[in-house]
Coordinates of C-alpha atoms in Angstrom, one line a residue:
X1 CA 41.8 11.8 78.1
X2 CA 39.3 13.9 79.9
X3 CA 38.7 11.9 83.1
X4 CA 38.8 8.2 82.3
X5 CA 36.3 7.2 79.6
X6 CA 34.7 5.0 82.3
X7 CA 35.4 7.0 85.4
X8 CA 32.1 8.9 84.9
X9 CA 30.2 5.8 85.6
X10 CA 31.6 2.7 87.1
X11 CA 34.9 2.8 89.1
X12 CA 37.7 0.9 87.4
X13 CA 37.3 -2.3 89.3
X14 CA 33.6 -2.3 89.8
X15 CA 32.7 -5.3 87.7
X16 CA 28.9 -5.0 87.6
X17 CA 26.7 -6.5 84.8
X18 CA 24.4 -3.5 84.5
X19 CA 26.3 -0.4 84.8
X20 CA 26.3 2.8 82.7
X21 CA 27.1 0.9 79.7
X22 CA 28.7 -1.8 80.6
X23 CA 30.1 -2.5 81.9
X24 CA 33.8 -2.6 84.5
X25 CA 31.9 -2.2 81.4
X26 CA 30.6 -5.6 80.6
X27 CA 27.0 -5.6 79.6
X28 CA 24.5 -8.4 80.4
X29 CA 23.9 -10.9 77.6
X30 CA 20.8 -10.9 75.5
X31 CA 19.4 -10.9 72.1
X32 CA 17.5 -7.6 72.0
X33 CA 16.8 -4.4 73.7
X34 CA 13.3 -3.1 74.5
X35 CA 12.3 0.3 73.3
X36 CA 10.3 0.8 76.5
X37 CA 12.1 2.9 79.2
X38 CA 11.4 2.3 82.9
X39 CA 9.1 4.9 84.3
X40 CA 11.9 6.5 86.4
X41 CA 13.9 7.1 83.2
X42 CA 11.1 9.2 81.7
X43 CA 10.9 13.0 82.2
X44 CA 9.0 14.3 85.3
X45 CA 8.3 17.9 86.2
X46 CA 11.1 19.6 88.2
X47 CA 11.1 23.3 88.6
X48 CA 14.7 23.4 89.7
X49 CA 15.8 21.5 86.7
X50 CA 13.9 23.8 84.4
X51 CA 15.6 26.8 85.9
X52 CA 19.0 25.2 85.6
X53 CA 18.3 24.4 81.9
X54 CA 17.3 28.0 81.2
X55 CA 20.5 29.3 82.8
X56 CA 22.6 26.6 81.0
X57 CA 21.1 27.6 77.6
X58 CA 22.6 31.0 78.0
X59 CA 26.0 29.6 78.8
X60 CA 25.8 27.2 75.9
X61 CA 24.9 30.0 73.5
X62 CA 28.0 31.9 74.7
X63 CA 30.1 28.9 73.7
X64 CA 28.7 28.7 70.2
X65 CA 25.7 26.5 70.4
X66 CA 23.0 27.9 68.2
X67 CA 19.4 28.6 69.4
X68 CA 18.2 26.2 66.7
X69 CA 20.3 23.4 68.1
X70 CA 19.3 24.2 71.7
X71 CA 15.6 24.2 70.8
X72 CA 15.8 20.9 69.0
X73 CA 18.0 19.3 71.6
X74 CA 15.8 20.2 74.6
X75 CA 12.4 19.6 72.9
X76 CA 10.7 16.8 74.8
X77 CA 13.6 16.3 77.2
X78 CA 13.4 16.6 81.0
X79 CA 14.6 15.6 84.4
X80 CA 15.1 11.8 84.8
X81 CA 14.8 10.7 88.5
X82 CA 16.1 7.3 87.7
X83 CA 19.4 8.7 86.5
X84 CA 20.1 10.3 89.8
X85 CA 19.1 7.1 91.7
X86 CA 21.4 5.0 89.6
X87 CA 24.3 7.5 89.9
X88 CA 24.0 7.6 93.7
X89 CA 23.5 3.8 94.2
X90 CA 26.1 2.2 92.0
X91 CA 26.9 -1.1 93.6
X92 CA 30.5 -0.8 94.9
X93 CA 31.5 -4.5 94.9
X94 CA 34.4 -6.2 93.1
X95 CA 34.0 -9.4 91.2
X96 CA 36.9 -11.8 91.3
X97 CA 38.8 -12.2 88.1
X98 CA 37.5 -15.7 87.7
X99 CA 33.9 -14.5 87.9
X100 CA 34.6 -11.5 85.6
X101 CA 36.1 -13.8 82.9
X102 CA 33.2 -16.2 83.3
X103 CA 30.9 -13.4 82.2
X104 CA 33.3 -11.5 79.9
X105 CA 34.2 -14.6 77.9
X106 CA 31.2 -16.8 78.5
X107 CA 30.5 -19.4 75.9
X108 CA 27.6 -17.3 74.6
X109 CA 29.7 -14.2 74.3
X110 CA 32.4 -16.2 72.5
X111 CA 29.9 -17.8 70.1
X112 CA 28.3 -14.4 69.3
X113 CA 31.7 -12.8 68.9
X114 CA 32.8 -15.4 66.4
X115 CA 29.6 -14.9 64.5
X116 CA 30.0 -11.1 64.6
X117 CA 33.6 -11.3 63.4
X118 CA 32.5 -13.5 60.5
X119 CA 29.6 -11.2 59.7
X120 CA 31.6 -8.0 59.7
X121 CA 34.9 -9.6 58.4
X122 CA 35.3 -7.2 55.4
X123 CA 34.7 -4.1 57.6
X124 CA 36.9 -5.3 60.4
X125 CA 39.7 -6.3 58.0
X126 CA 39.6 -2.8 56.5
X127 CA 39.6 -1.2 59.9
X128 CA 42.6 -3.4 60.9
X129 CA 44.4 -2.4 57.8
X130 CA 43.9 1.3 58.4
X131 CA 44.4 1.5 62.2
X132 CA 46.6 -1.5 62.9
X133 CA 44.3 -2.9 65.7
X134 CA 43.5 -6.6 65.4
X135 CA 39.9 -7.3 64.3
X136 CA 39.5 -9.7 67.2
X137 CA 40.4 -7.0 69.7
X138 CA 37.9 -4.5 68.2
X139 CA 35.3 -7.3 68.2
X140 CA 36.0 -8.1 71.8
X141 CA 35.6 -4.4 72.8
X142 CA 32.3 -4.4 71.0
X143 CA 31.2 -7.5 72.8
X144 CA 32.0 -6.2 76.3
X145 CA 30.6 -2.7 75.7
X146 CA 27.3 -3.5 74.1
X147 CA 27.1 -7.3 73.5
X148 CA 27.8 -6.8 69.8
X149 CA 25.3 -3.9 69.5
X150 CA 22.3 -5.5 71.2
X151 CA 22.7 -3.4 74.3
X152 CA 23.4 0.1 73.1
X153 CA 21.1 1.9 75.6
X154 CA 18.0 3.9 74.8
X155 CA 18.1 6.7 77.3
X156 CA 18.0 10.2 75.7
X157 CA 21.6 11.6 76.1
X158 CA 20.5 15.2 76.5
X159 CA 18.1 14.4 79.3
X160 CA 20.6 12.1 81.0
X161 CA 23.6 14.5 80.9
X162 CA 21.5 17.6 81.8
X163 CA 19.9 15.8 84.7
X164 CA 23.4 14.8 86.1
X165 CA 24.8 18.3 85.4
X166 CA 21.8 19.8 87.3
X167 CA 22.2 17.4 90.2
X168 CA 25.7 18.8 90.8
X169 CA 27.5 15.8 92.3
X170 CA 29.7 15.8 89.2
X171 CA 28.2 18.9 87.7
X172 CA 31.2 20.3 85.9
X173 CA 32.0 17.0 84.3
X174 CA 28.5 16.3 83.1
X175 CA 28.0 19.9 81.9
X176 CA 31.1 19.3 79.8
X177 CA 29.5 16.1 78.4
X178 CA 26.2 17.9 77.7
X179 CA 28.0 20.7 75.8
X180 CA 29.9 18.0 73.8
X181 CA 26.6 16.3 73.0
X182 CA 25.1 19.5 71.8
X183 CA 28.1 20.1 69.5
X184 CA 27.7 16.6 68.1
X185 CA 24.0 17.5 67.3
X186 CA 25.0 20.8 65.8
X187 CA 27.6 19.0 63.6
X188 CA 24.8 16.9 62.2
X189 CA 26.2 13.5 63.1
X190 CA 22.9 12.4 64.7
X191 CA 19.5 13.7 65.4
X192 CA 18.3 14.4 69.0
X193 CA 15.8 11.5 68.7
X194 CA 18.6 9.0 67.8
X195 CA 21.1 10.3 70.3
X196 CA 20.5 7.7 73.0
X197 CA 22.7 5.7 75.3
X198 CA 23.2 4.5 78.8
X199 CA 21.8 6.3 81.9
X200 CA 25.1 8.2 82.2
X201 CA 25.4 9.2 78.6
X202 CA 27.6 6.5 77.1
X203 CA 26.6 6.1 73.4
X204 CA 26.4 3.6 70.6
X205 CA 28.0 0.2 69.9
X206 CA 31.2 1.1 71.6
X207 CA 29.8 3.2 74.4
X208 CA 31.6 6.5 73.9
X209 CA 30.9 9.4 76.2
X210 CA 30.4 12.7 74.2
X211 CA 33.8 14.1 74.8
X212 CA 35.5 10.9 73.8
X213 CA 33.2 10.9 70.7
X214 CA 34.5 14.3 69.8
X215 CA 38.1 13.3 70.2
X216 CA 38.1 9.9 68.6
X217 CA 35.0 9.1 66.5
X218 CA 35.5 8.7 62.8
X219 CA 33.4 8.6 59.7
X220 CA 34.6 5.2 58.3
X221 CA 31.7 4.8 55.8
X222 CA 32.4 8.2 54.2
X223 CA 28.8 9.4 54.4
X224 CA 29.7 12.7 56.2
X225 CA 28.5 11.5 59.7
X226 CA 30.3 9.7 62.5
X227 CA 27.3 7.5 63.2
X228 CA 28.1 5.2 66.1
X229 CA 24.3 4.7 66.8
X230 CA 23.4 3.1 63.5
X231 CA 22.5 -0.6 63.1
X232 CA 25.5 -0.7 60.8
X233 CA 28.4 -0.8 63.3
X234 CA 31.2 0.3 60.9
X235 CA 31.7 3.9 62.2
X236 CA 31.5 2.6 65.9
X237 CA 34.0 -0.2 65.3
X238 CA 36.4 2.1 63.4
X239 CA 36.1 4.7 66.2
X240 CA 37.1 2.1 68.8
X241 CA 40.1 1.2 66.7
X242 CA 41.0 4.8 66.2
X243 CA 40.8 5.3 70.0
X244 CA 43.2 2.4 70.6
X245 CA 45.5 3.4 67.8
X246 CA 45.8 7.1 68.9
X247 CA 46.5 5.9 72.4
X248 CA 49.6 4.0 71.2
X249 CA 48.5 0.5 69.9
X250 CA 51.4 -1.5 68.5
X251 CA 50.4 -3.3 65.3
X252 CA 51.1 -7.0 65.4
X253 CA 51.7 -7.3 69.1
X254 CA 49.5 -9.4 71.4
X255 CA 48.1 -8.1 74.6
X256 CA 49.6 -10.7 77.0
X257 CA 49.6 -14.3 78.1
X258 CA 49.4 -16.5 81.2
X259 CA 52.8 -17.1 82.7
X260 CA 54.2 -19.2 85.7
X261 CA 55.3 -17.7 88.9
X262 CA 58.7 -16.1 88.8
X263 CA 58.4 -14.7 85.3
X264 CA 60.2 -11.4 85.0
X265 CA 58.9 -8.3 83.3
X266 CA 55.6 -6.6 83.5
X267 CA 53.3 -9.1 85.2
X268 CA 49.8 -8.6 86.7
X269 CA 47.8 -10.9 89.0
X270 CA 44.4 -9.3 89.7
X271 CA 43.1 -12.2 91.9
X272 CA 45.3 -13.4 94.7
X273 CA 46.2 -17.0 94.1
X274 CA 44.9 -16.8 90.5
X275 CA 46.8 -16.8 87.3
X276 CA 49.6 -14.3 86.5
X277 CA 49.7 -12.5 83.1
X278 CA 52.7 -11.1 81.3
X279 CA 51.4 -8.0 79.7
X280 CA 52.8 -5.3 77.4
X281 CA 52.1 -1.8 76.0
X282 CA 49.0 -2.9 74.2
X283 CA 47.5 -4.1 77.5
X284 CA 48.1 -0.6 78.8
X285 CA 46.4 0.8 75.7
X286 CA 43.3 -1.3 76.4
X287 CA 43.3 0.2 79.9
X288 CA 42.9 3.6 78.4
X289 CA 39.5 2.4 77.2
X290 CA 38.7 1.2 80.7
X291 CA 41.3 1.6 83.5
X292 CA 41.0 -1.9 84.9
X293 CA 43.4 -4.8 84.7
X294 CA 40.4 -7.2 84.7
X295 CA 38.8 -5.3 81.8
X296 CA 42.0 -5.4 79.8
X297 CA 42.4 -9.1 80.5
X298 CA 38.7 -9.6 79.6
X299 CA 39.1 -7.9 76.2
X300 CA 42.4 -9.8 75.5
X301 CA 41.1 -13.2 76.5
X302 CA 37.7 -12.7 74.7
X303 CA 39.7 -11.6 71.6
X304 CA 41.8 -14.8 71.8
X305 CA 38.6 -16.9 72.2
X306 CA 37.0 -15.2 69.3
X307 CA 40.1 -15.9 67.3
X308 CA 39.8 -19.6 68.0
X309 CA 41.7 -20.2 71.2
X310 CA 40.3 -22.4 74.0
X311 CA 39.3 -21.5 77.5
X312 CA 41.9 -20.1 79.9
X313 CA 44.2 -22.8 81.1
X314 CA 44.7 -21.6 84.6
X315 CA 43.8 -22.5 88.2
X316 CA 41.8 -20.2 90.4
X317 CA 41.6 -20.7 94.2
X318 CA 38.4 -21.5 96.0
X319 CA 36.3 -18.5 96.9
X320 CA 35.7 -17.2 100.4
X321 CA 33.1 -19.9 101.0
X322 CA 35.5 -22.6 100.1
X323 CA 33.9 -23.4 96.7
X324 CA 35.6 -23.8 93.4
X325 CA 34.0 -22.7 90.1
X326 CA 33.0 -26.3 89.5
X327 CA 31.4 -26.5 93.0
X328 CA 29.4 -23.3 92.3
X329 CA 28.2 -24.8 89.0
X330 CA 27.2 -28.0 90.8
X331 CA 25.3 -25.9 93.4
X332 CA 23.5 -24.0 90.7
X333 CA 22.5 -27.2 88.9
X334 CA 21.4 -28.8 92.1
X335 CA 19.1 -25.8 92.9
X336 CA 17.6 -25.8 89.5
X337 CA 17.0 -29.6 89.6
X338 CA 15.0 -29.0 92.8
X339 CA 12.8 -26.3 91.2
X340 CA 14.8 -23.3 92.4
X341 CA 15.9 -21.8 89.0
X342 CA 19.3 -20.0 89.1
X343 CA 19.0 -18.6 85.5
X344 CA 21.8 -20.8 84.3
X345 CA 24.9 -22.6 85.7
X346 CA 28.0 -20.5 85.0
X347 CA 29.6 -20.6 88.5
X348 CA 28.9 -16.9 89.1
X349 CA 26.9 -16.3 92.3
X350 CA 24.7 -13.4 91.2
X351 CA 21.2 -12.1 92.2
X352 CA 19.3 -15.0 90.6
X353 CA 21.4 -17.7 92.4
X354 CA 21.2 -15.9 95.7
X355 CA 17.4 -15.6 95.4
X356 CA 17.2 -19.4 94.5
X357 CA 19.4 -20.1 97.5
X358 CA 17.1 -18.1 99.8
X359 CA 14.0 -19.9 98.5
X360 CA 15.7 -23.2 98.9
X361 CA 16.9 -22.4 102.5
X362 CA 13.4 -21.2 103.4
X363 CA 11.8 -24.4 102.1
X364 CA 14.2 -26.5 104.2
X365 CA 13.8 -24.4 107.4
X366 CA 17.4 -23.3 107.2
X367 CA 18.6 -19.8 108.0
X368 CA 17.8 -17.6 105.0
X369 CA 21.0 -16.0 104.0
X370 CA 21.3 -16.5 100.2
X371 CA 24.9 -17.4 100.8
X372 CA 26.4 -20.6 99.2
X373 CA 28.4 -23.0 101.4
X374 CA 30.0 -26.4 101.2
X375 CA 27.3 -27.7 103.5
X376 CA 24.5 -26.5 101.1
X377 CA 26.4 -28.1 98.2
X378 CA 26.5 -31.4 100.0
X379 CA 22.8 -31.3 100.5
X380 CA 22.1 -30.6 96.9
X381 CA 24.3 -33.3 95.3

C-alpha cells in the first residue's frame, strides 16, 4: 500500500489514545462526538497557504480535477494551525502491551462491541459471506478505529490535507492524499461538507486515508456511493473487510493465541516478560491495517472477547515502578477515595491519574512528580 495506512499519523508502536484517528490507532472511549471544533482547528488567514492553494489548483486541474470540484472543495476551507501543531507534537511514547490491551479490550469496549455485533448482525454476516473476514474481526477493527462509529472525526479533510501539504514536512504524501480526496468528491461519493475525519485526514467509521479509500472502499449498500461517513456503517465495515480480504485474509483461520515459552513457529512477544502469542498469516494481514504487533493483538483479542471469550489469561510483569496492574488499580481507587479523581480505575497510568497523583503529593507535602510508586500505594491502602 502507499506508505502504511497509519504511517501518516502515528508511528506503528505509538499507542496513544488521541491520535490522528485512533489510534496505534485506538480511540478514546465515549458515547458521542461534539460538532464543535477547537479554535485551532478552524481556518485562519495565511497568505502563504492561499498562494500554495492557488498553485496547487493548477496542478490538480492538470491531473483531471474539474474547476467545479475545486471550487466546491475549497469553498470555506483554509489553513488550520492546530493540524500543524498536532503533526509536530505527536507524543512519541510506547505503551506496554498490558496497558494497550487494558484500553483496546476494556470492559466498556467489549460491552459496546457485543452490542454493535448484535445490532449489525445481518450486515456483518453478509459481509463475512462475501469477503470471508470474521464478523468479530471487522467489529473489532471498527471498535479500535472509531469506538464503533462514535469517534469518526469532524475536521474538514480538504482543509486538513491541504494544510499538511502546504506545511511541507510530508508535503508530497499529503498532496497525494489531497488529490485523492478531490477525486472522491468528483466521483460523488460524498459532499465537501460531509467529508470530515481526523486532523490528519483519516475518514469515517474505519478511518481510511483518501488513497486507501480509493483502493479499497466498496459500495456495499448498492446506492452508487461508497459512503464510509454515513451513520449507517455498512459501506465502512464492508470496506474494512475488503481491505483485509484483498491483503490476503484466510477464511476460517484465527489470528493467533497465547502459548507457553518454547513453542515453535511464528511467535511474538511485544512486552518483555509478558505473554507470547503464536500468530499466523491473518495476524500479518491485520498488521497491513496498522503495522504494529500490539495493534494486531488488540484487534484479535478484542474480536475474541466480542465473540464471547473471557479476559486474557496471561501474566504480565510489574512495571518499571514495581507495580502490577492490580497494584495500579488499587492506587487509582485509593486516590479517588481520598478525593483525587483518576477518572476510573483501569490500571493504566494516564494523564488523569498523574494529575491526581500530583495533587495528592502536593496535599501531603511530598515531592510533586506525578509518578506512582510502591511507597505511595502503601500510603493509600
